[in-house]
């Protein structure tokens, strides 16, 4: 084969329709790119495409869903490698995701090389076989087009992609893959060296192995271990054992065997006890984690009960879970990771045995597996969901503190960590982020072209407006950015105050406003804790004032003399969704989960969500020439709001009009602010605020029809008595108010008043207060 210098990727093939291969194909389809999915022909199968077709069918039913929208499945063309290999001839990127056997992979490469077009890129999803071994004996042209693209499972949701190239790999081939995975698939591409496990799994597997074996050695319970190796270190509360349950216990012996077989005996892996006899016993008994009967944790449903149990690491027997109580856990909560590492009890000894060892190993991987510390941090943040990467964590603990801990435990201090003594791995100089190199010198951290991060802007800027829960920033080019900053970015009076103060500031000095933040969630909605507190104090006037103030502020945003672009990511629920609905345009991250969820706590949207959904379904009806009359948009809005519909992607959100068809979607989270800013500037040219709508609603007959439908659900046991109360209130708002005529015309303010009255009435209902309290305690809606 001969290579060419340009590799635009317009069509992709994935060979191997297992969990990873199928997931990769689904995510390519999520990007709107056609993809061929091939697998072997099952022995004796009547349907020779059964494996690939079955994988797609399974994904359409899976939860969490590999597809951002079910329609994306139509972009996947299924087949088998015996009959349909010629389909690769017009593919620009061919991903191999077959079983981890070198002979099978190399035999497949020979077949692929015979049919692929010149210049097409071929990559493997392997994480265990070195690139040089994979291409050994292959033609030079194949080697020039080959690389490793290591996705993390599930491919749709995990943002990390590790890229490994060889000296023979064409630079423009690597560039094409990087740009496609970045822009189209939304991946953060981390360049790794051709070393066993690359970065994330090399470090992550050692961390997990240490977590399991050291807990047994030191006599900790799984609950104690997960509490220690969790939030104090900025690691998800799953810690070690619950994470292994989530990933699957059956993978652990396999990946450990592959790592040990590939690493030199001088590696730190060989200093750890690798006895996984308990894990192997659990696997043999069907305890493979959440996908099986359970793992280190399980739910015991014997006797019609539901008891969470944990395994005793010493006896292998299950027992009810117990809240961990250790002085070191309390020390970690108050003093952070450094205090926990110093603590003398068994929890502190465990933290040193696991986390000090893991952080030291991270330092040993630079430059062996990665050229820079940021690559290791990015890999662990996005591959294992650590809040901070290892080197960010070392900076928080202190390099000298970690060195002291390692020496006290008789562990080796890596050269890079010695180099960092008296320093930090990251620092800010004149508003520029710098990272420490292996030579002890600092170098600029350069963002990819087109990436704008609010965190970078905030290094040298001061907020234009600030309250305890929100801030307004100048992000350049005449665009301001409103950021929510409270817990989970919930909305409270200080957020409304910041918006109120920001509008005249933006009007006087800016072209447009973007509403955006870099938290895990755009906003989970109104702060229900404040509402419950006020309700318990019978401070109803304060609640009513808050509802009215929210309506005023949201309406002021909608009709401001400048364009407002919302840029949500993560959850945008309740009041957060209503912010999105009131914006002129939206540039949403692909993984935006948006909905009006108030009925889950016995309420209805109170900040304009009802009237905005009415307006959207009315406009959609006009555009699509839907049935005329006031009832169709009312029925659609009622259907959406009454069951607390949440779109599980931006694509789904466009289907149910939480987003307009014209709203934009950004695949890469890091590119969201730049895209939103560009959208805002485009709208600013000749901008005029929207006209206020007039709502034509069906009145009493419409309300009765909706209430009859709810009564039907109640008879079927699909609605509770309080659901019926809430739905009746929602029906009243959407149809024009109780006692309204056959058809009624209302202004925007009229509908807002109906929303406000219904919300305030429902909040006083004892069942609503019980639901709010339950939600605050458990994080889940109450189901009667």
XYZ file of C-alpha atoms in Angstrom:
784
model
C 0.000 0.000 0.000
C 1.109 3.589 -0.567
C 0.245 6.462 1.731
C -0.934 9.921 0.880
C -0.446 13.056 2.901
C -4.027 14.115 3.627
C -6.442 12.021 5.670
C -9.886 13.629 6.043
C -12.092 11.249 8.001
C -15.583 11.010 6.540
C -16.300 7.322 7.076
C -15.083 4.890 9.722
C -14.974 1.120 10.093
C -14.788 -0.819 13.362
C -13.809 -4.483 13.307
C -14.935 -6.309 16.433
C -18.480 -5.864 17.739
C -17.810 -6.640 21.378
C -18.584 -4.153 24.134
C -15.750 -1.796 23.189
C -15.938 -2.124 19.409
C -19.696 -1.684 19.312
C -19.436 1.263 21.706
C -16.827 2.946 19.520
C -19.028 2.455 16.453
C -22.018 3.921 18.299
C -20.056 6.991 19.297
C -18.788 7.567 15.768
C -22.455 7.455 14.721
C -23.204 9.965 17.516
C -20.876 12.319 15.676
C -23.040 11.961 12.567
C -20.395 9.959 10.714
C -21.298 6.728 8.883
C -19.580 3.639 10.262
C -19.162 0.014 9.198
C -19.261 -2.544 12.025
C -17.918 -6.029 11.235
C -17.321 -9.190 13.256
C -16.755 -12.883 12.618
C -19.368 -15.278 11.257
C -20.725 -17.370 14.155
C -20.255 -21.086 13.596
C -23.401 -22.623 12.116
C -25.324 -19.329 12.218
C -28.174 -18.793 9.784
C -27.534 -15.049 9.981
C -23.876 -14.480 9.108
C -24.085 -10.893 10.443
C -25.608 -11.970 13.748
C -22.847 -10.664 16.013
C -22.711 -7.140 14.601
C -26.498 -6.883 14.214
C -27.013 -8.230 17.722
C -24.562 -5.694 19.133
C -26.511 -2.802 17.634
C -29.836 -4.223 18.858
C -28.407 -4.648 22.350
C -27.083 -1.086 22.413
C -30.498 0.291 21.499
C -31.826 -1.218 24.744
C -28.812 -0.479 26.958
C -28.804 1.928 29.900
C -26.707 4.035 30.019
C -27.278 4.335 26.298
C -24.305 4.148 23.902
C -26.348 6.159 21.376
C -27.085 9.834 22.039
C -30.250 9.317 20.001
C -31.717 6.057 18.746
C -31.788 7.381 15.188
C -27.970 7.325 15.181
C -28.088 3.532 14.909
C -29.122 3.989 11.268
C -25.611 5.265 10.502
C -24.125 1.860 11.360
C -23.814 -0.623 8.504
C -23.338 -4.142 9.891
C -21.608 -7.103 8.280
C -18.944 -9.759 8.764
C -15.258 -9.986 7.912
C -15.694 -12.952 5.550
C -18.308 -11.437 3.247
C -17.981 -7.692 3.649
C -14.319 -6.787 3.998
C -14.601 -4.809 0.757
C -16.704 -2.267 2.693
C -13.412 -0.994 4.121
C -12.367 0.295 0.698
C -14.065 3.669 1.157
C -13.334 4.066 4.893
C -10.849 6.684 6.042
C -10.218 5.212 9.504
C -10.347 1.517 10.384
C -10.431 0.637 14.092
C -9.482 -2.875 15.173
C -11.139 -3.944 18.440
C -10.864 -7.738 18.356
C -9.678 -10.204 21.004
C -6.292 -9.446 22.605
C -4.347 -12.095 20.696
C -1.413 -11.044 18.560
C -1.843 -13.803 15.973
C -5.499 -12.925 15.375
C -4.770 -9.207 15.097
C -1.877 -9.628 12.666
C -3.844 -12.029 10.462
C -6.638 -9.456 10.348
C -4.200 -6.633 9.485
C -2.957 -8.587 6.475
C -6.531 -8.913 5.181
C -7.323 -5.261 5.897
C -4.199 -4.078 4.124
C -5.304 -5.895 0.996
C -8.585 -3.984 0.658
C -8.149 -0.601 2.332
C -7.612 2.535 0.295
C -4.313 4.389 0.186
C -3.818 6.703 3.107
C -6.561 5.268 5.296
C -5.548 5.144 8.947
C -5.633 1.812 10.779
C -5.597 1.735 14.574
C -5.918 -0.791 17.364
C -7.879 -0.302 20.562
C -5.459 -2.552 22.446
C -4.156 -1.608 25.883
C -1.896 -4.629 26.396
C 0.102 -5.292 23.216
C 2.910 -2.874 22.212
C 2.521 -1.081 18.900
C 5.892 -2.285 17.662
C 4.801 -5.881 18.264
C 1.478 -5.366 16.481
C 3.114 -4.146 13.259
C 6.109 -6.468 13.300
C 6.464 -7.970 9.822
C 3.878 -5.649 8.233
C 4.722 -3.574 5.095
C 6.217 -0.114 5.563
C 3.108 1.519 4.067
C 0.920 -0.144 6.675
C 3.254 0.925 9.476
C 3.106 4.521 8.250
C -0.693 4.499 8.551
C -0.912 2.637 11.865
C -1.360 3.808 15.457
C -3.066 2.802 18.703
C -6.241 4.636 19.737
C -7.123 3.415 23.209
C -10.708 4.323 24.124
C -12.074 3.958 27.633
C -15.318 2.185 28.450
C -18.011 3.292 27.837
C -16.695 5.116 24.737
C -19.560 7.611 24.633
C -19.082 8.884 28.175
C -15.354 8.563 28.928
C -13.581 11.608 27.536
C -10.044 10.172 27.488
C -8.417 8.741 24.376
C -4.797 7.596 24.577
C -2.916 7.915 21.281
C 0.259 5.922 20.652
C 2.302 6.339 17.507
C 5.528 4.786 16.223
C 8.497 6.555 14.602
C 7.155 5.255 11.273
C 3.645 6.686 11.766
C 2.856 9.568 9.398
C 2.564 12.851 11.299
C -0.491 13.862 9.276
C -2.182 10.532 10.059
C -1.751 11.187 13.775
C -2.987 14.745 13.269
C -6.083 13.574 11.413
C -6.979 11.107 14.170
C -6.328 13.695 16.880
C -8.502 16.333 15.208
C -11.329 13.906 14.460
C -11.369 12.472 17.987
C -11.139 15.938 19.500
C -13.742 17.805 17.431
C -16.070 15.001 16.307
C -15.881 12.512 19.186
C -15.264 15.020 21.979
C -12.155 13.284 23.287
C -9.203 14.723 25.120
C -6.373 13.068 23.191
C -3.368 12.269 25.388
C -0.195 11.250 23.587
C 1.445 8.240 25.247
C 4.628 6.322 24.673
C 4.570 2.718 23.534
C 4.771 1.262 27.023
C 2.649 -1.429 28.743
C -0.703 -0.040 29.863
C 0.222 3.386 28.422
C -0.616 5.955 31.145
C -4.037 5.591 32.751
C -4.181 1.807 33.074
C -0.490 1.544 33.948
C -1.111 3.763 36.946
C -4.735 2.839 37.592
C -4.167 -0.906 37.757
C -1.340 -0.509 40.262
C -3.571 1.776 42.329
C -6.444 -0.721 42.341
C -4.168 -3.698 43.058
C -2.596 -1.855 45.969
C -6.045 -0.875 47.188
C -7.237 -4.503 47.332
C -4.132 -6.241 48.616
C -3.171 -3.601 51.198
C -6.678 -3.548 52.661
C -6.456 -7.305 53.278
C -2.924 -7.031 54.686
C -3.791 -4.205 57.083
C -7.147 -5.637 58.160
C -9.442 -2.932 56.806
C -13.051 -3.415 55.806
C -14.075 -2.503 52.276
C -16.152 0.364 53.706
C -13.123 1.765 55.568
C -10.916 1.411 52.510
C -13.366 3.185 50.195
C -13.851 6.016 52.704
C -10.091 6.571 52.877
C -9.271 6.181 49.171
C -12.089 8.447 48.137
C -13.079 12.014 48.773
C -10.032 13.017 50.887
C -7.932 12.456 47.750
C -10.445 13.930 45.318
C -11.360 10.451 44.085
C -15.031 9.491 43.504
C -16.758 8.065 46.587
C -16.620 4.636 44.950
C -13.031 4.503 46.198
C -11.357 1.233 45.195
C -13.761 -1.619 45.911
C -16.988 -0.042 44.637
C -15.103 1.059 41.495
C -13.946 -2.508 40.804
C -17.561 -3.657 41.267
C -18.622 -1.068 38.702
C -15.956 -2.010 36.147
C -16.208 -5.769 36.742
C -14.143 -8.075 38.959
C -13.591 -10.510 36.113
C -11.363 -7.998 34.324
C -8.934 -7.667 37.227
C -6.988 -10.977 36.947
C -6.788 -10.560 33.155
C -5.379 -7.027 33.156
C -3.009 -7.816 36.012
C -1.652 -10.839 34.172
C -1.096 -8.789 31.034
C 0.667 -6.009 32.933
C 2.934 -8.326 34.906
C 3.814 -10.214 31.737
C 4.797 -7.027 29.920
C 6.672 -5.133 32.663
C 10.294 -5.633 33.775
C 10.775 -7.255 37.182
C 12.236 -4.004 38.482
C 8.830 -2.318 38.126
C 6.881 -1.340 41.246
C 4.166 -3.842 40.303
C 6.444 -6.632 41.491
C 6.774 -5.080 44.963
C 3.056 -5.627 45.604
C 1.336 -8.752 46.831
C -0.495 -10.066 43.765
C -2.545 -12.731 45.534
C -6.063 -12.386 44.114
C -7.343 -15.732 45.355
C -10.351 -14.092 47.016
C -11.228 -12.273 43.782
C -10.865 -15.484 41.762
C -13.138 -17.315 44.245
C -15.759 -14.539 43.935
C -15.627 -14.692 40.119
C -16.040 -18.459 40.161
C -19.180 -18.033 42.285
C -20.673 -15.452 39.896
C -19.725 -12.363 41.890
C -18.340 -10.315 39.013
C -19.558 -6.917 40.207
C -22.680 -4.967 39.361
C -23.135 -6.838 36.102
C -23.320 -10.107 38.086
C -24.733 -11.053 41.479
C -22.640 -8.395 43.150
C -18.987 -8.045 44.039
C -17.283 -6.612 47.074
C -20.725 -5.160 47.728
C -24.046 -6.856 46.974
C -27.758 -6.384 47.596
C -29.263 -9.272 49.570
C -32.938 -9.634 48.678
C -33.553 -12.778 50.737
C -36.900 -12.839 52.517
C -38.324 -10.058 50.302
C -35.873 -7.636 51.899
C -33.201 -5.411 50.405
C -30.049 -5.245 52.513
C -26.750 -3.861 51.253
C -23.903 -6.156 52.248
C -20.116 -6.092 51.964
C -17.685 -8.976 51.834
C -15.341 -9.662 54.740
C -11.885 -9.568 53.146
C -10.519 -12.062 55.654
C -13.284 -14.709 55.685
C -14.892 -14.163 52.283
C -18.335 -14.064 53.886
C -20.926 -11.319 53.321
C -22.321 -9.165 56.141
C -24.463 -6.004 56.347
C -22.511 -2.848 55.535
C -21.310 -0.764 58.466
C -20.478 2.925 58.475
C -16.696 3.223 58.800
C -15.416 4.908 61.964
C -11.723 5.762 62.028
C -9.888 8.790 63.391
C -7.948 9.006 60.126
C -11.189 9.402 58.150
C -12.138 12.396 60.297
C -8.608 13.768 59.910
C -8.960 13.508 56.146
C -12.259 15.388 56.219
C -10.808 18.279 58.218
C -7.167 18.331 57.155
C -7.261 16.822 53.698
C -4.994 14.259 52.096
C -1.813 15.425 53.853
C -3.353 14.921 57.309
C -4.638 11.495 56.324
C -1.219 10.411 55.036
C 0.373 11.380 58.355
C -2.178 9.693 60.618
C -0.869 6.787 62.736
C -3.967 4.535 62.735
C -4.582 1.723 60.257
C -6.446 4.105 57.939
C -3.359 6.327 57.731
C -1.138 3.295 57.156
C -3.497 2.206 54.365
C -3.418 5.675 52.784
C 0.373 5.595 52.771
C 0.533 2.052 51.410
C -1.856 2.861 48.558
C -1.817 6.558 47.722
C 1.805 7.420 48.551
C 2.859 4.419 46.467
C 0.530 5.425 43.608
C 1.711 9.043 43.558
C 5.323 7.920 43.571
C 4.597 5.569 40.682
C 3.024 8.456 38.762
C 6.231 10.420 39.166
C 8.212 7.425 37.901
C 6.137 7.356 34.693
C 7.555 10.694 33.499
C 9.314 10.550 31.085
C 9.065 6.744 30.836
C 5.411 6.614 29.679
C 4.639 10.309 29.086
C 6.729 13.364 28.318
C 4.935 15.734 30.685
C 3.151 15.656 34.010
C -0.009 17.194 32.562
C -0.521 14.138 30.340
C -0.557 11.883 33.407
C -2.952 14.179 35.251
C -5.314 14.410 32.293
C -5.267 10.626 31.881
C -6.273 9.981 35.498
C -8.855 12.778 35.616
C -10.634 11.626 32.495
C -9.830 7.904 32.570
C -10.535 7.256 36.262
C -12.601 10.342 37.173
C -10.121 11.673 39.708
C -10.951 15.263 40.625
C -7.240 16.115 40.536
C -4.509 14.294 38.708
C -1.596 12.758 40.647
C 0.688 15.764 40.237
C -2.062 18.224 41.132
C -2.629 16.078 44.220
C 1.085 16.106 45.064
C 1.024 19.917 44.855
C -1.912 19.916 47.274
C -0.117 17.584 49.695
C 3.317 19.135 49.181
C 6.159 17.407 47.349
C 8.370 17.513 50.430
C 5.606 16.028 52.592
C 5.207 13.150 50.147
C 8.981 12.604 50.012
C 9.047 12.413 53.809
C 6.163 9.910 53.840
C 7.852 7.710 51.226
C 11.130 7.670 53.121
C 9.369 6.869 56.392
C 7.714 3.868 54.703
C 10.945 2.684 53.120
C 9.687 3.404 49.595
C 11.875 4.690 46.781
C 11.624 8.381 45.919
C 11.490 8.839 42.111
C 13.916 11.241 40.463
C 11.180 13.580 39.256
C 9.762 13.890 42.756
C 13.236 14.736 44.096
C 13.457 17.372 41.358
C 10.208 18.903 42.648
C 11.499 19.272 46.212
C 10.836 22.810 47.356
C 8.739 23.426 44.260
C 5.333 22.652 42.809
C 4.587 20.772 39.617
C 2.324 23.618 38.458
C 2.514 27.358 38.955
C 1.087 30.559 37.548
C 3.423 33.236 36.203
C 1.922 36.414 34.795
C -1.362 34.687 34.118
C 0.311 31.802 32.273
C 0.046 28.214 33.484
C 3.403 26.492 33.741
C 4.352 22.874 34.422
C 7.581 21.463 35.787
C 9.747 19.499 33.375
C 12.088 16.621 34.120
C 15.018 19.059 33.961
C 13.568 21.118 36.825
C 12.582 23.992 34.512
C 9.040 25.299 34.012
C 7.378 25.353 30.605
C 4.141 26.851 29.271
C 1.042 24.678 29.252
C -0.447 25.248 25.811
C -4.138 24.630 25.158
C -5.130 23.162 21.783
C -6.089 25.728 19.143
C -9.653 26.957 19.608
C -9.930 25.999 23.288
C -10.950 28.785 25.679
C -11.276 27.989 29.383
C -12.875 30.293 31.926
C -10.421 28.963 34.512
C -7.565 30.486 32.480
C -9.316 33.846 32.147
C -9.941 33.981 35.893
C -6.209 33.685 36.641
C -5.673 37.380 35.972
C -9.183 38.854 35.701
C -11.470 40.199 38.385
C -15.222 39.640 38.276
C -17.345 42.505 37.000
C -20.168 41.456 39.334
C -19.964 38.919 42.131
C -22.213 37.364 44.748
C -21.732 34.251 46.867
C -23.325 32.053 44.192
C -22.487 33.638 40.824
C -20.085 35.955 39.025
C -19.838 37.920 35.778
C -16.583 37.860 33.772
C -15.192 39.643 30.717
C -14.114 36.888 28.294
C -12.974 39.243 25.558
C -14.225 40.472 22.191
C -17.154 42.265 23.811
C -18.660 39.147 25.370
C -19.405 38.682 29.068
C -19.822 35.331 30.821
C -22.177 34.637 33.710
C -20.949 31.786 35.916
C -22.841 29.944 38.656
C -20.552 29.002 41.556
C -22.697 27.441 44.305
C -22.906 23.770 45.304
C -23.905 21.813 42.173
C -24.598 25.296 40.772
C -28.015 25.365 42.396
C -29.960 28.607 42.044
C -30.704 30.853 45.009
C -31.433 34.549 45.694
C -27.745 35.414 45.227
C -27.782 33.968 41.711
C -30.856 36.041 40.863
C -29.205 39.100 42.396
C -26.085 38.566 40.253
C -28.159 38.223 37.070
C -30.144 41.349 37.974
C -26.941 43.350 38.516
C -25.252 41.909 35.430
C -27.867 42.924 32.871
C -27.115 46.700 32.982
C -23.358 45.989 33.079
C -23.572 43.897 29.910
C -25.918 46.393 28.276
C -23.532 49.277 28.844
C -20.259 47.641 27.853
C -20.706 44.392 25.928
C -22.185 42.949 22.770
C -23.508 39.701 24.224
C -23.755 37.421 27.251
C -22.859 33.737 27.588
C -24.128 31.722 30.570
C -21.571 29.004 31.268
C -19.532 27.335 33.963
C -16.904 24.615 34.247
C -18.548 22.642 37.035
C -19.784 19.073 36.644
C -23.306 20.423 36.106
C -24.702 23.578 34.524
C -27.312 23.781 37.318
C -29.402 21.245 39.205
C -32.132 23.869 39.687
C -33.417 25.903 42.585
C -31.923 25.406 46.031
C -34.717 23.330 47.561
C -33.069 23.408 50.971
C -33.754 27.136 51.245
C -37.361 26.638 50.164
C -37.887 23.843 52.707
C -36.317 25.929 55.477
C -38.597 28.860 54.682
C -41.617 26.536 54.506
C -40.817 25.010 57.882
C -40.638 28.528 59.295
C -43.971 29.345 57.596
C -42.137 32.163 55.791
C -44.457 31.880 52.810
C -44.009 35.493 51.780
C -40.283 34.921 51.300
C -40.959 31.963 48.999
C -43.563 33.874 47.018
C -41.133 36.776 46.676
C -38.401 34.395 45.438
C -40.710 32.865 42.812
C -41.789 36.287 41.560
C -38.212 37.582 41.553
C -37.087 34.566 39.515
C -39.791 35.186 36.946
C -38.797 38.831 36.646
C -35.091 38.082 36.280
C -35.602 35.314 33.713
C -37.914 37.530 31.703
C -35.373 40.367 31.877
C -32.756 38.014 30.426
C -35.092 36.971 27.630
C -35.851 40.554 26.570
C -32.439 42.106 27.280
C -31.130 44.394 24.506
C -28.280 41.966 23.816
C -28.247 38.280 22.828
C -27.993 35.673 25.587
C -26.457 32.289 24.764
C -26.683 29.464 27.303
C -23.859 26.902 27.211
C -25.003 24.012 29.405
C -23.204 20.760 30.136
C -24.043 17.995 32.563
C -27.358 18.451 34.339
C -29.537 21.451 33.519
C -32.623 20.711 35.568
C -35.596 22.694 36.844
C -34.537 26.317 37.142
C -31.351 25.479 35.231
C -33.463 24.229 32.339
C -35.584 27.391 32.548
C -32.423 29.504 32.113
C -31.745 27.588 28.904
C -35.351 28.007 27.739
C -35.194 31.798 28.195
C -31.956 32.228 26.207
C -31.876 33.493 22.613
C -29.779 30.511 21.580
C -28.030 27.546 23.130
C -24.655 25.987 22.458
C -24.924 22.774 24.467
C -22.317 20.173 25.253
C -23.396 16.858 23.726
C -23.636 15.370 27.223
C -26.271 17.770 28.523
C -29.083 16.228 30.549
C -31.914 18.706 30.575
C -35.472 18.716 31.857
C -38.212 20.337 33.931
C -38.238 17.934 36.883
C -40.293 19.865 39.416
C -43.167 17.361 39.484
C -40.738 14.902 41.065
C -41.000 16.918 44.269
C -44.679 17.727 43.926
C -44.291 21.100 42.206
C -44.546 22.571 38.713
C -42.055 24.905 36.977
C -42.411 28.329 38.550
C -39.868 30.494 36.719
C -41.478 30.454 33.284
C -40.835 26.889 32.193
C -44.511 26.174 31.488
C -45.026 29.184 29.245
C -41.740 28.597 27.405
C -42.666 25.005 26.586
C -46.079 26.206 25.426
C -44.406 28.767 23.184
C -41.979 26.220 21.712
C -44.594 23.603 20.914
C -46.820 26.296 19.396
C -44.010 27.483 17.121
C -43.085 23.904 16.237
C -46.688 23.236 15.275
C -46.699 26.217 12.933
C -43.388 25.197 11.369
C -44.429 21.570 10.893
C -48.001 22.380 9.882
C -49.279 20.268 12.789
C -53.009 20.039 13.628
C -54.409 23.498 14.251
C -56.109 24.708 17.404
C -54.893 25.420 20.930
C -54.891 21.856 22.272
C -51.919 20.130 20.473
C -49.151 22.350 21.955
C -50.834 22.193 25.379
C -50.938 18.403 25.221
C -47.252 18.234 24.235
C -46.162 20.606 27.009
C -48.281 18.690 29.536
C -46.840 15.368 28.414
C -43.271 16.664 28.750
C -43.631 18.397 32.118
C -46.059 16.054 33.907
C -43.705 13.062 33.802
C -40.546 15.073 34.573
C -39.014 14.252 31.193
C -35.224 14.508 31.171
C -33.386 14.417 27.849
C -30.319 12.214 28.223
C -28.298 14.042 25.590
C -28.374 17.284 23.648
C -29.688 15.306 20.657
C -32.644 14.050 22.683
C -33.194 17.567 24.023
C -33.737 18.812 20.481
C -36.381 16.134 19.920
C -38.517 17.314 22.845
C -37.752 21.024 22.307
C -35.727 21.708 25.441
C -33.341 22.774 22.687
C -34.417 24.237 19.358
C -33.433 22.548 16.092
C -31.268 25.601 15.417
C -29.333 25.338 18.686
C -25.748 24.137 18.457
C -24.097 21.064 19.954
C -20.417 20.839 20.908
C -18.897 17.380 21.298
C -15.743 18.398 23.182
C -16.389 19.889 26.616
C -13.194 21.943 26.410
C -14.453 23.710 23.271
C -17.856 24.675 24.617
C -17.045 28.222 25.760
C -15.313 29.162 22.513
C -18.235 27.835 20.483
C -20.782 29.651 22.667
C -18.823 32.880 22.419
C -18.713 32.625 18.625
C -22.472 31.991 18.574
C -23.095 35.038 20.769
C -21.001 37.310 18.545
C -22.824 36.076 15.448
C -26.184 36.935 17.058
C -24.993 40.355 18.170
C -24.925 41.719 14.624
C -28.194 43.637 14.234
C -29.734 41.979 17.282
C -33.282 42.817 18.350
C -35.050 41.177 21.317
C -37.879 38.709 20.586
C -41.512 39.788 20.566
C -43.659 38.796 23.523
C -46.003 35.922 22.639
C -49.765 35.780 23.046
C -51.009 32.346 24.121
C -54.240 30.905 22.723
C -55.260 28.228 25.225
C -58.138 25.710 25.245
C -59.713 26.703 28.563
C -62.033 24.479 30.606
C -62.521 21.722 28.023
C -58.769 21.285 27.648
C -58.255 21.150 31.397
C -60.935 18.485 31.827
C -59.420 16.390 29.037
C -55.972 16.464 30.658
C -57.361 15.657 34.092
C -59.314 12.717 32.678
C -56.091 11.323 31.229
C -54.378 11.558 34.624
C -57.312 9.825 36.321
C -56.813 6.974 33.867
C -53.177 6.629 34.903
C -54.265 6.731 38.540
C -56.655 3.816 38.005
C -53.838 1.830 36.378
C -51.628 2.446 39.410
C -49.216 4.618 37.416
C -49.948 7.805 39.355
C -50.264 8.574 43.064
C -52.959 10.757 44.643
C -50.499 13.621 44.918
C -49.420 13.146 41.292
C -53.055 13.782 40.445
C -53.052 16.999 42.493
C -49.854 18.237 40.831
C -51.056 17.304 37.345
C -54.328 19.132 37.925
C -52.407 22.283 38.854
C -50.227 21.929 35.750
C -53.284 21.377 33.545
C -54.871 24.525 34.957
C -51.822 26.614 34.091
C -51.407 25.215 30.580
C -55.070 25.582 29.631
C -55.541 29.164 30.799
C -56.697 28.979 34.416
C -59.585 27.467 36.312
C -62.990 28.498 35.016
C -61.574 29.805 31.748
C -63.828 29.922 28.688
C -63.727 27.433 25.839
C -60.738 29.252 24.296
C -58.801 32.026 26.019
C -56.008 34.349 24.960
C -53.409 35.211 27.611
C -50.324 37.346 27.679
C -46.939 36.068 28.870
C -47.453 37.786 32.224
C -50.852 36.138 32.586
C -49.339 32.671 32.222
C -46.519 33.582 34.603
C -49.095 34.589 37.197
C -50.838 31.239 36.820
C -47.489 29.453 37.244
C -46.667 31.485 40.323
C -50.029 30.857 41.993
C -49.926 27.118 41.300
C -46.330 26.784 42.510
C -47.006 28.622 45.765
C -50.156 26.595 46.433
C -48.424 23.277 45.796
C -45.481 24.144 48.025
C -47.844 24.499 50.974
C -49.171 20.972 50.425
C -47.839 18.545 53.100
C -47.148 15.832 50.497
C -44.991 18.263 48.533
C -42.991 19.175 51.633
C -42.464 15.468 52.309
C -41.204 14.945 48.757
C -38.835 17.907 48.973
C -37.431 16.626 52.247
C -36.994 13.126 50.812
C -35.198 14.521 47.759
C -32.793 16.512 49.940
C -32.034 13.484 52.100
C -31.651 10.856 49.398
C -31.111 12.727 46.155
C -33.988 10.748 44.630
C -37.674 11.616 44.088
C -40.172 9.993 46.438
C -42.325 7.295 44.856
C -45.488 6.642 46.826
